[in-house]
Amino acid sequence: MYDSKKFDTDVLVIGTGPAGATAALALATYGVRVRVITMFNYLANSPRAHITNQRAMEAMRDLGIEDVIRKLATPWEQMGDTLIATSLAGEEIARLRTWGSGEARKGDYIKGSPCPMADIVQPLMEPVLVQHAAERGAQFSFNTEYMSHEQDEEGVTVTLKDVLDGREYTVRARYLVGADGARSKVAEQIGLPIEGEMSRAGTAYVIFNADLSKYVAHRPSVLQWIANPVAGFGEIGLGLLRAVRPWNQWIAGWGFDMSKGEPDFSREHVLQRIRALVGDPELEVEVEKNSTWYVNQAYASYYSKGRVHCAGDAVHRHPPSSGLGSNTSLQDGFNLAWKLAFVVKGYAGEGLLDSYSAERQPVGKQIVLRANQSRLDYAPFKECFRMNQGVDTIEQLLERMRAPTPEGVETRQLLQKALELKDYEFNAQGVELNQRYESRAVVVDENAGEEVWAQDKQLYLQATTRPGAKIPHAWLVDKNGLRTSTLDVTGKGKFSLVTGLAGQAWVRAAHELNLPFLRTVVTGEPGSADPYLDWQRIREIHEAGAILVRPDGYIAWRQTEAIWNDGDALDQLRDALALILDKAS
Ligand code: FDA
């Protein structure tokens, strides 16, 4: 019998980054005792992640903090008119419409999710997660270093060190979450096999303050690529200007040759680079911070061992291209949290936790490969621009790009192809939303057959109610006549049995089971009316069928056929829940 007094906490989370802070926020929201530690005296102290995709925002919406994040974030409208130019002040070579902001894609994004894209840097995002987690009961300790752990049948004994006085002490928890970043000690200690390669290439990053509004406010984007011989080194071969705070705080980035050691961060060199990227030799710049980061291509082949589960960069390490790191990390935390909560509360057997690694590892592997491929996909630009391959000055570059000759035509056609390839980095709604979970927490719909992808799987969201997919977004209407998403009437720590007006047998079955973690959603009823008939159009089931949606918004099971008989509905629902939750009926 579980005795809470034997444990200092139910879950101990190592790390306050996107993975750990989200796990903590969700656990605290679900009413689970959770402690979180970080070895530092502060949260993220550099901008790092910023692109926050729709699925990550959906998780934040479910946890009730989407509005807070959107107030702090650079809005979608200012994210995506990305330049390729010889400098910010210089000649434009091309513009990309990024992050779904272009006319061709915006509709897909709006249709696919109630949440817009947003751009919020880690030093703004993490405090929101941590503050709300703390307000909901999570306990935080800064200056606290994870040292080691031992697990047994009942729990985990974790040794921590108070960084301020060197004192070591132990904390007893039922579960340990290693969200301790790319140098994860937890992942190493539980022996997670990491496949791939670390530090493939190096990038220099300089954060600086300078008002660049006159160059960008009329064509806003949080990313600008600079084709300029000064910055033309490395796999990408373009320099980068990234808005941290529109439009007066920026990051200048460029590849450097790792074989020659650390990049040159002398004031003179840094100033010369920034001025060349901006294209203003007189620009006054206040440099805030220099840093380097390295391109990794590595992922763990599984995420858990016994009572210890790893999440975030601890298990997937890759470059920022495609903006997937923090997005994936916080979704790891979101996936794990409800499962831990259900096991801690006794709603599920421990077998449910096996589904965490089974579901998230393929996603981690996919995004590591995608992010690295996104870097390689700059090769066609290098071919167009021929930096350091016969084109050494901006004038030569422009001459080549604009030549009124057959060679010029060919170059411009190459440029078009190069831009189209970048959709896989910058307009890849499918990469962000098309996850299909296969695990014991998902019951396969045997009648559905293999999923056929109607469009490019990486670029386009395919909304479906197949088990393993996230619930499709459709606007319903609440009791006040306001729009509410199918995502809003589900989730929030509970399973949802979604059926239509004709699905009364399901309503009675759920009532009969009387489970504290199961709600019924009848579309068409007041509160979840379907006046646009959008849900009716996309639900892929009979009105008297049912869909079982997990607390994280993924579909666990469905019955596509009409069920009119109470006994059948009860048996089917009970069996599905028993399987998913690893509980004997
Ligand atoms: P993270 O590294 O953030 O946090 C680790 C935590 O563990 C910290 O709190 C640390 O103190 C703690 N810790 C570590 N060891 C410990 C120990 N022994 N004891 C106690 N505490 C310990 N992603 C994205 O989605 N969109 C984007 O646009 C970008 N852009 C981007 C740009 C650049 C330049 C970089 C370098 C990275 C990105 N990313 C990104 C990636 C993103 O920053 C990264 O994936 C997340 O920070 C990972 O979050 P985690 O929570 O896993 O670890």
XYZ file of C-alpha atoms and ligand atoms in Angstrom:
638
model
C 0.000 0.000 0.000
C 1.365 3.429 -0.959
C 2.238 5.627 1.991
C 2.919 9.239 0.940
C 4.811 9.905 4.194
C 7.574 7.567 3.028
C 8.372 10.019 0.227
C 9.545 13.638 0.328
C 7.797 14.163 -2.981
C 6.046 12.070 -5.611
C 8.106 13.327 -8.531
C 11.527 14.950 -8.465
C 12.391 16.857 -11.631
C 15.987 17.778 -12.451
C 16.048 20.945 -14.577
C 13.986 24.101 -15.008
C 14.368 24.290 -18.810
C 11.361 23.857 -21.121
C 11.149 20.095 -20.460
C 11.457 20.161 -16.671
C 9.416 23.316 -16.124
C 6.560 22.013 -18.307
C 6.550 18.641 -16.549
C 6.449 20.477 -13.218
C 3.707 22.851 -14.334
C 1.543 20.009 -15.617
C 2.122 17.827 -12.545
C 1.312 20.696 -10.196
C -1.787 21.506 -12.270
C -2.893 17.882 -11.915
C -2.405 18.088 -8.137
C 0.709 15.895 -7.880
C 3.456 16.648 -5.339
C 6.468 17.713 -7.393
C 9.881 19.160 -6.553
C 12.128 20.750 -9.133
C 15.812 21.588 -8.853
C 18.336 23.470 -10.937
C 22.036 23.825 -10.314
C 22.000 27.517 -11.177
C 20.865 30.639 -9.358
C 18.776 31.684 -12.350
C 16.599 30.452 -15.198
C 17.663 30.665 -18.890
C 20.130 33.530 -19.163
C 20.433 33.597 -22.957
C 17.746 33.796 -25.667
C 18.300 30.315 -27.223
C 14.865 28.883 -28.177
C 12.313 31.304 -29.527
C 10.077 29.817 -32.238
C 7.123 28.324 -30.411
C 5.059 26.135 -32.667
C 1.352 25.444 -32.641
C 1.553 22.121 -30.857
C 3.652 23.579 -28.069
C 1.189 26.450 -27.783
C -1.668 23.941 -27.621
C 0.011 22.358 -24.603
C 0.347 25.815 -23.041
C -3.309 26.526 -23.815
C -4.293 23.317 -22.076
C -2.256 24.362 -19.039
C -3.993 27.746 -19.028
C -1.036 30.000 -19.822
C -1.357 30.605 -23.561
C -2.561 34.180 -23.055
C 0.331 35.062 -20.746
C 2.802 33.725 -23.291
C 1.189 35.530 -26.185
C 1.388 38.841 -24.320
C 5.146 38.422 -23.965
C 5.821 36.922 -27.386
C 6.582 38.557 -30.699
C 3.323 37.919 -32.575
C 3.001 35.668 -35.583
C 2.434 38.682 -37.885
C 5.953 39.907 -37.145
C 7.722 36.589 -37.530
C 7.841 35.639 -41.127
C 9.043 37.915 -43.949
C 12.498 36.393 -43.887
C 15.109 38.031 -46.065
C 18.071 36.715 -47.893
C 20.037 39.888 -48.512
C 23.613 40.990 -48.956
C 23.138 42.819 -45.638
C 20.139 44.203 -43.772
C 20.693 47.597 -45.360
C 21.854 46.067 -48.618
C 20.276 44.435 -51.634
C 17.504 41.895 -51.230
C 18.114 38.681 -53.121
C 14.992 36.851 -52.023
C 12.317 36.744 -49.347
C 10.895 33.624 -47.800
C 7.503 33.494 -46.167
C 8.262 31.578 -43.004
C 6.437 29.969 -40.080
C 3.224 29.587 -42.040
C 2.833 33.336 -42.401
C 2.578 33.391 -46.210
C -0.692 33.562 -48.146
C -0.214 30.021 -49.424
C -0.027 28.477 -45.960
C -1.656 30.723 -43.396
C -5.053 29.108 -43.924
C -3.634 25.653 -43.199
C -2.182 26.872 -39.930
C -5.362 28.654 -38.853
C -7.451 25.650 -39.785
C -5.184 23.191 -37.989
C -5.039 24.705 -34.537
C -6.678 27.266 -32.267
C -3.174 28.561 -31.488
C -1.072 30.820 -33.676
C 2.684 30.477 -33.900
C 4.601 32.756 -31.549
C 8.162 33.809 -30.908
C 9.159 33.911 -27.265
C 12.733 33.667 -26.065
C 13.652 31.232 -23.315
C 14.422 33.915 -20.696
C 10.800 35.080 -21.038
C 9.212 31.648 -21.403
C 10.856 29.818 -18.505
C 9.806 32.303 -15.791
C 6.178 31.963 -16.932
C 6.320 28.180 -16.679
C 8.099 28.245 -13.331
C 5.931 30.952 -11.785
C 2.703 29.175 -12.678
C 4.070 25.810 -11.571
C 5.088 27.327 -8.223
C 1.716 29.049 -7.795
C 0.056 25.691 -8.361
C 2.165 23.998 -5.703
C 5.416 22.809 -7.316
C 8.430 23.363 -5.045
C 11.601 24.787 -6.558
C 15.203 24.721 -5.324
C 17.857 26.754 -7.114
C 21.624 26.288 -6.530
C 20.940 22.601 -6.141
C 22.933 20.072 -8.094
C 21.848 16.573 -8.939
C 24.618 14.102 -8.055
C 23.291 10.544 -8.318
C 20.367 8.286 -7.546
C 19.500 4.760 -6.586
C 16.194 3.176 -7.396
C 14.419 0.280 -5.753
C 11.002 -1.386 -6.027
C 9.136 1.519 -4.441
C 11.005 4.664 -5.253
C 14.173 6.582 -6.016
C 16.661 7.982 -3.507
C 18.347 10.978 -5.064
C 21.519 12.614 -3.790
C 21.594 16.384 -4.241
C 24.192 18.987 -3.393
C 23.568 22.475 -2.080
C 25.881 24.417 -4.358
C 26.179 27.291 -1.857
C 27.583 25.303 1.052
C 28.593 21.998 -0.557
C 26.282 19.984 1.714
C 24.970 16.744 0.228
C 21.603 15.293 1.171
C 19.051 12.842 -0.169
C 15.483 13.216 -1.343
C 13.159 10.259 -1.631
C 10.732 10.359 -4.561
C 8.549 7.846 -6.316
C 9.762 8.947 -9.735
C 12.713 10.895 -11.073
C 12.588 13.010 -14.235
C 15.937 13.844 -15.827
C 15.305 17.066 -17.761
C 18.879 18.152 -17.240
C 19.783 19.198 -20.775
C 22.247 18.074 -23.412
C 24.929 17.050 -20.887
C 22.443 15.025 -18.875
C 23.992 13.254 -15.916
C 20.743 11.378 -15.309
C 20.675 9.932 -18.849
C 24.311 8.935 -18.494
C 23.788 7.301 -15.114
C 20.853 5.196 -16.271
C 22.922 4.218 -19.289
C 20.644 5.503 -22.052
C 22.350 4.634 -25.334
C 22.887 7.837 -27.319
C 23.172 7.321 -31.069
C 24.840 9.862 -33.329
C 27.459 12.519 -33.227
C 28.079 15.558 -31.008
C 29.748 18.846 -32.038
C 29.640 18.387 -35.813
C 30.106 22.105 -36.509
C 30.411 25.339 -34.567
C 28.449 28.601 -34.601
C 29.415 31.912 -33.014
C 26.546 33.900 -31.470
C 26.776 37.503 -30.347
C 23.877 39.224 -28.595
C 23.870 42.939 -29.246
C 21.683 45.990 -28.808
C 21.101 48.329 -31.726
C 17.940 49.876 -33.105
C 17.496 48.259 -36.525
C 13.805 49.158 -36.971
C 14.421 51.186 -40.089
C 15.662 48.041 -41.836
C 13.007 45.565 -40.700
C 9.816 47.154 -39.376
C 8.342 47.367 -42.910
C 9.198 43.713 -43.697
C 9.159 42.152 -40.243
C 10.786 38.847 -39.491
C 12.568 37.379 -36.502
C 15.203 35.778 -38.755
C 17.243 37.328 -41.540
C 19.841 35.520 -43.633
C 22.824 37.436 -44.940
C 24.645 36.303 -48.077
C 27.895 38.084 -47.621
C 31.459 36.818 -48.080
C 32.313 38.007 -44.563
C 29.797 35.603 -43.039
C 29.830 32.937 -45.713
C 31.533 30.092 -43.874
C 30.261 26.703 -42.781
C 27.469 24.247 -43.520
C 24.837 26.983 -43.922
C 27.178 29.467 -45.578
C 25.023 32.457 -44.640
C 25.256 34.874 -41.761
C 22.282 35.227 -39.425
C 20.560 38.130 -37.749
C 17.890 37.091 -35.297
C 15.618 39.515 -33.480
C 15.549 38.857 -29.771
C 13.439 41.914 -28.957
C 11.989 43.587 -32.046
C 13.779 45.564 -33.258
C 16.468 46.678 -30.857
C 18.028 43.493 -29.510
C 19.565 40.999 -31.868
C 21.785 37.984 -32.258
C 24.419 37.947 -34.965
C 25.489 34.422 -35.876
C 28.046 32.902 -38.194
C 29.697 29.519 -38.678
C 33.320 29.126 -37.597
C 36.036 26.644 -38.395
C 36.258 24.337 -35.378
C 39.623 22.989 -36.506
C 41.062 26.424 -35.719
C 39.754 26.448 -32.147
C 37.393 29.002 -30.615
C 36.077 31.859 -32.801
C 37.607 35.330 -32.594
C 35.469 37.347 -30.159
C 37.722 40.407 -30.026
C 35.686 43.632 -29.939
C 37.161 44.688 -33.271
C 36.300 41.447 -35.053
C 32.790 41.208 -33.593
C 32.021 44.807 -34.526
C 33.283 44.273 -38.046
C 31.040 41.191 -38.434
C 27.915 42.856 -37.056
C 28.426 45.950 -39.189
C 28.950 43.792 -42.266
C 25.769 41.797 -41.570
C 23.727 44.933 -40.956
C 25.452 46.770 -43.802
C 26.150 49.920 -41.829
C 29.870 50.637 -41.282
C 29.061 53.322 -38.692
C 26.502 51.339 -36.687
C 26.702 51.912 -32.931
C 26.460 48.557 -31.231
C 26.330 47.525 -27.601
C 27.564 43.948 -27.354
C 25.859 42.053 -24.522
C 27.301 38.585 -24.713
C 29.357 36.246 -26.903
C 28.775 32.524 -27.012
C 29.355 29.485 -29.156
C 27.154 26.503 -29.736
C 27.860 23.270 -31.528
C 25.803 21.264 -33.961
C 24.780 17.939 -32.456
C 23.049 15.047 -34.137
C 22.278 12.608 -31.363
C 19.279 10.916 -29.778
C 18.671 8.288 -27.139
C 17.302 4.946 -28.327
C 14.953 4.889 -25.322
C 14.100 7.390 -22.608
C 13.346 5.491 -19.413
C 14.775 3.009 -16.998
C 12.492 1.803 -14.228
C 11.338 4.818 -12.231
C 13.612 7.255 -14.025
C 12.493 9.060 -17.181
C 14.541 11.503 -19.234
C 13.131 14.344 -21.335
C 14.208 17.213 -23.576
C 17.755 17.777 -24.752
C 18.823 15.023 -22.373
C 17.496 12.612 -25.010
C 17.542 14.603 -28.279
C 20.354 16.953 -29.249
C 20.328 18.887 -32.471
C 20.844 22.342 -33.983
C 18.217 25.117 -33.772
C 17.259 24.864 -37.475
C 13.507 24.221 -37.753
C 13.059 25.534 -34.184
C 12.164 22.177 -32.726
C 14.219 21.837 -29.538
C 12.271 23.578 -26.843
C 9.004 22.761 -28.600
C 9.778 19.051 -28.471
C 11.217 19.261 -24.960
C 8.120 20.798 -23.491
C 5.950 18.271 -25.279
C 8.044 15.492 -23.724
C 7.233 17.003 -20.331
C 3.559 17.322 -21.224
C 3.371 13.704 -22.416
C 5.082 12.333 -19.311
C 3.253 14.433 -16.714
C -0.264 13.096 -17.097
C 1.024 9.524 -17.112
C 2.962 10.073 -13.888
C -0.094 11.793 -12.413
C -2.364 8.880 -13.311
C 0.019 6.325 -11.815
C 0.627 8.387 -8.657
C -3.125 8.812 -8.156
C -3.735 5.126 -8.715
C -5.843 5.651 -11.846
C -3.361 3.659 -13.934
C -0.921 0.819 -13.517
C 2.796 1.431 -13.922
C 2.677 -0.112 -17.402
C 1.235 3.195 -18.634
C 4.664 4.753 -18.111
C 6.172 2.416 -20.737
C 4.244 4.394 -23.317
C 6.291 7.539 -22.614
C 9.471 6.319 -24.267
C 7.557 4.387 -26.939
C 5.736 7.568 -27.993
C 8.347 10.266 -27.586
C 11.516 8.490 -28.751
C 10.435 8.277 -32.419
C 9.542 11.983 -32.268
C 12.956 12.806 -30.797
C 14.751 10.835 -33.484
C 12.644 12.443 -36.215
C 13.361 15.995 -35.088
C 17.105 15.400 -34.655
C 17.287 14.170 -38.242
C 14.986 16.941 -39.480
C 16.932 19.753 -37.807
C 20.233 18.481 -39.177
C 18.742 17.998 -42.638
C 17.476 21.588 -42.504
C 21.095 22.742 -42.217
C 22.201 20.567 -45.129
C 19.331 21.952 -47.187
C 21.178 25.282 -47.468
C 23.542 23.686 -49.986
C 21.571 24.908 -53.055
C 21.923 28.504 -51.830
C 25.655 28.050 -51.594
C 25.589 26.802 -55.135
C 23.677 29.912 -56.244
C 25.812 32.349 -54.316
C 29.150 30.579 -54.824
C 30.619 32.249 -51.784
C 34.358 31.663 -51.723
C 34.090 29.682 -54.963
C 34.750 32.371 -57.521
C 32.366 34.915 -55.962
C 34.234 36.852 -53.340
C 32.575 40.243 -53.200
C 29.001 41.431 -52.871
C 29.254 43.099 -56.266
C 30.255 39.785 -57.879
C 27.412 38.036 -56.091
C 24.818 40.554 -57.273
C 26.186 40.484 -60.787
C 25.795 36.720 -60.857
C 22.296 36.825 -59.406
C 21.113 39.480 -61.865
C 22.969 38.538 -65.017
C 20.672 38.934 -68.094
C 22.189 35.779 -69.557
C 21.245 32.081 -69.795
C 23.554 31.501 -66.815
C 21.640 34.184 -64.887
C 18.307 32.510 -65.717
C 19.670 29.192 -64.507
C 20.909 30.768 -61.268
C 17.514 32.307 -60.563
C 15.822 28.978 -61.217
C 18.229 27.360 -58.790
C 17.314 30.045 -56.274
C 13.620 29.249 -56.618
C 14.304 25.551 -55.988
C 16.499 26.443 -53.015
C 13.676 28.518 -51.520
C 11.132 25.734 -52.023
C 13.376 23.282 -50.167
C 13.346 25.663 -47.202
C 9.620 25.033 -46.737
C 10.732 21.861 -44.973
C 12.400 24.041 -42.362
C 10.117 27.057 -42.223
C 6.656 25.897 -43.259
C 6.677 22.354 -41.962
C 3.367 22.216 -40.151
C 3.316 18.451 -40.667
C 6.639 17.969 -38.884
C 5.215 19.914 -35.967
C 1.712 18.427 -35.744
C 1.577 15.053 -37.509
C 2.952 12.862 -34.736
C 1.367 9.424 -34.615
C 1.885 7.634 -31.326
C 2.150 3.866 -31.247
C 2.217 2.443 -27.745
C 0.209 0.574 -25.160
C -1.605 3.847 -24.374
C -3.163 3.818 -27.851
C -5.559 1.161 -29.120
C -5.140 0.687 -32.861
C -8.315 0.973 -34.919
C -8.065 -2.354 -36.730
C -10.725 -1.370 -39.257
C -8.932 1.760 -40.395
C -6.097 0.171 -42.389
C -2.821 1.927 -43.080
C -2.996 5.727 -43.047
C -2.701 7.250 -46.509
C -1.114 10.695 -46.620
C -3.050 12.984 -48.934
C -0.276 15.596 -49.108
C 3.372 15.889 -48.166
C 3.508 14.568 -44.610
C 6.195 17.008 -43.492
C 4.575 20.128 -44.883
C 0.874 19.614 -44.301
C -1.098 18.695 -41.228
C -3.363 15.716 -41.762
C -6.117 16.015 -39.192
C -7.602 12.672 -38.224
C -9.280 10.955 -35.308
C -7.207 7.801 -35.779
C -5.900 6.632 -32.423
C -2.377 7.970 -31.927
C -3.071 11.328 -33.610
C -3.910 14.542 -31.796
C -7.569 15.464 -31.747
C -8.393 17.604 -34.797
C -9.183 21.219 -34.052
C -12.684 22.405 -34.920
C -14.486 25.444 -33.583
C -17.489 24.610 -31.430
C -19.628 27.196 -29.644
C -19.973 27.470 -25.866
C -22.979 28.471 -23.731
C -22.143 32.171 -24.152
C -22.045 31.889 -27.919
C -18.263 32.104 -27.961
C -16.048 29.901 -30.073
C -14.367 27.115 -28.206
C -12.050 24.560 -29.738
C -12.433 20.803 -29.585
C -9.113 21.066 -27.731
C -10.721 23.319 -25.124
C -13.521 20.920 -24.228
C -11.067 18.029 -23.815
C -7.709 17.674 -22.012
C -6.964 19.503 -18.733
C -5.839 16.411 -16.882
C -8.786 14.208 -17.818
C -9.795 11.668 -20.421
C -12.698 12.823 -22.587
C -15.248 10.575 -24.225
C -16.404 12.550 -27.251
C -19.636 11.542 -28.939
C -22.579 13.174 -30.719
C -26.231 13.755 -29.801
C -27.021 10.224 -30.931
C -24.308 8.779 -28.666
C -26.467 8.482 -25.524
C -25.344 4.881 -24.931
C -21.816 6.222 -24.427
C -23.022 8.919 -22.061
C -24.739 6.280 -19.952
C -21.647 4.029 -20.080
C -19.416 6.817 -18.780
C -21.972 7.634 -16.107
C -22.068 4.000 -15.067
C -18.268 3.803 -14.783
C -18.280 7.019 -12.721
C -14.535 7.636 -13.003
C -13.097 10.860 -11.561
C -10.783 11.275 -14.550
C -13.348 10.775 -17.325
C -15.642 13.458 -18.718
C -18.185 13.137 -21.480
C -18.365 15.664 -24.307
C -21.507 15.518 -26.421
C -21.036 17.706 -29.460
C -24.282 19.393 -30.392
C -25.273 19.933 -26.754
C -25.156 23.389 -25.130
C -21.529 24.131 -24.201
C -20.155 22.150 -27.112
C -22.544 23.043 -29.909
C -21.394 22.407 -33.455
C -23.304 25.038 -35.458
C -20.645 25.253 -38.179
C -20.923 21.446 -38.442
C -17.142 21.480 -38.691
C -16.683 18.699 -36.168
C -19.407 16.638 -37.840
C -17.490 17.055 -41.098
C -14.088 15.977 -39.808
C -14.724 13.536 -36.955
C -14.523 10.412 -39.181
C -16.951 8.523 -36.925
C -20.690 7.956 -36.849
C -22.566 10.406 -34.636
C -23.333 7.497 -32.320
C -19.683 6.386 -32.317
C -17.134 7.683 -29.803
C -13.597 8.940 -29.462
C -11.559 8.661 -26.296
C -9.168 11.587 -25.965
C -6.269 11.441 -23.502
C -5.388 14.299 -21.137
C -2.629 15.389 -23.543
C -5.086 15.733 -26.437
C -4.060 12.544 -28.252
C -6.674 10.024 -29.270
C -6.406 6.772 -27.337
C -9.245 4.818 -28.909
C -12.267 5.243 -31.123
C -15.400 3.412 -32.224
C -16.288 4.615 -35.702
C -19.578 2.672 -35.922
C -22.852 3.580 -34.236
C -23.419 1.876 -30.906
C -26.996 2.014 -29.654
C -26.872 -0.673 -27.003
C -25.871 0.361 -23.454
C -24.186 -2.939 -22.646
C -22.003 -2.832 -25.756
C -20.952 0.744 -25.087
C -20.078 -0.049 -21.476
C -18.041 -3.139 -22.393
C -16.138 -1.352 -25.134
C -15.343 1.703 -23.046
C -14.315 -0.339 -20.020
C -12.067 -2.625 -22.080
C -10.413 0.290 -23.850
C -9.694 2.131 -20.598
C -8.390 -1.007 -18.934
C -5.957 -1.594 -21.776
C -4.789 1.999 -22.005
C -4.413 2.473 -18.276
C -2.857 -0.909 -17.599
C -5.645 -1.803 -15.192
C -7.503 -5.059 -14.994
C -11.201 -4.255 -15.639
P 17.758 22.950 -20.910
O 19.145 22.787 -21.360
O 17.002 24.132 -21.366
O 17.679 22.914 -19.338
C 18.455 22.030 -18.556
C 18.169 22.289 -17.092
O 18.818 21.295 -16.310
C 18.665 23.637 -16.579
O 17.718 24.151 -15.669
C 19.940 23.261 -15.826
O 20.241 24.141 -14.767
C 19.553 21.912 -15.273
N 20.668 21.025 -14.936
C 21.573 20.458 -15.762
N 22.397 19.646 -15.073
C 21.998 19.702 -13.787
C 22.451 19.075 -12.595
N 23.457 18.184 -12.570
N 21.827 19.387 -11.440
C 20.795 20.270 -11.419
N 20.314 20.883 -12.515
C 20.912 20.585 -13.695
N 14.359 25.293 -29.670
C 13.117 25.619 -30.170
O 12.140 24.888 -29.923
N 12.933 26.727 -30.951
C 13.984 27.547 -31.254
O 13.799 28.559 -31.931
C 15.300 27.215 -30.738
N 16.368 28.015 -30.973
C 17.620 27.724 -30.390
C 18.705 28.539 -30.634
C 19.946 28.229 -30.067
C 21.110 29.095 -30.335
C 20.095 27.107 -29.224
C 21.432 26.778 -28.584
C 19.011 26.289 -28.981
C 17.773 26.582 -29.572
N 16.664 25.784 -29.333
C 15.450 26.070 -29.908
C 16.818 24.579 -28.502
C 16.402 24.760 -27.049
O 17.113 25.817 -26.465
C 16.645 23.473 -26.278
O 16.163 22.389 -27.016
C 15.929 23.507 -24.905
O 16.480 24.470 -24.053
C 16.040 22.158 -24.209
O 15.280 22.207 -23.032
P 15.561 21.241 -21.834
O 14.568 21.589 -20.801
O 15.635 19.846 -22.304
O 17.052 21.578 -21.333
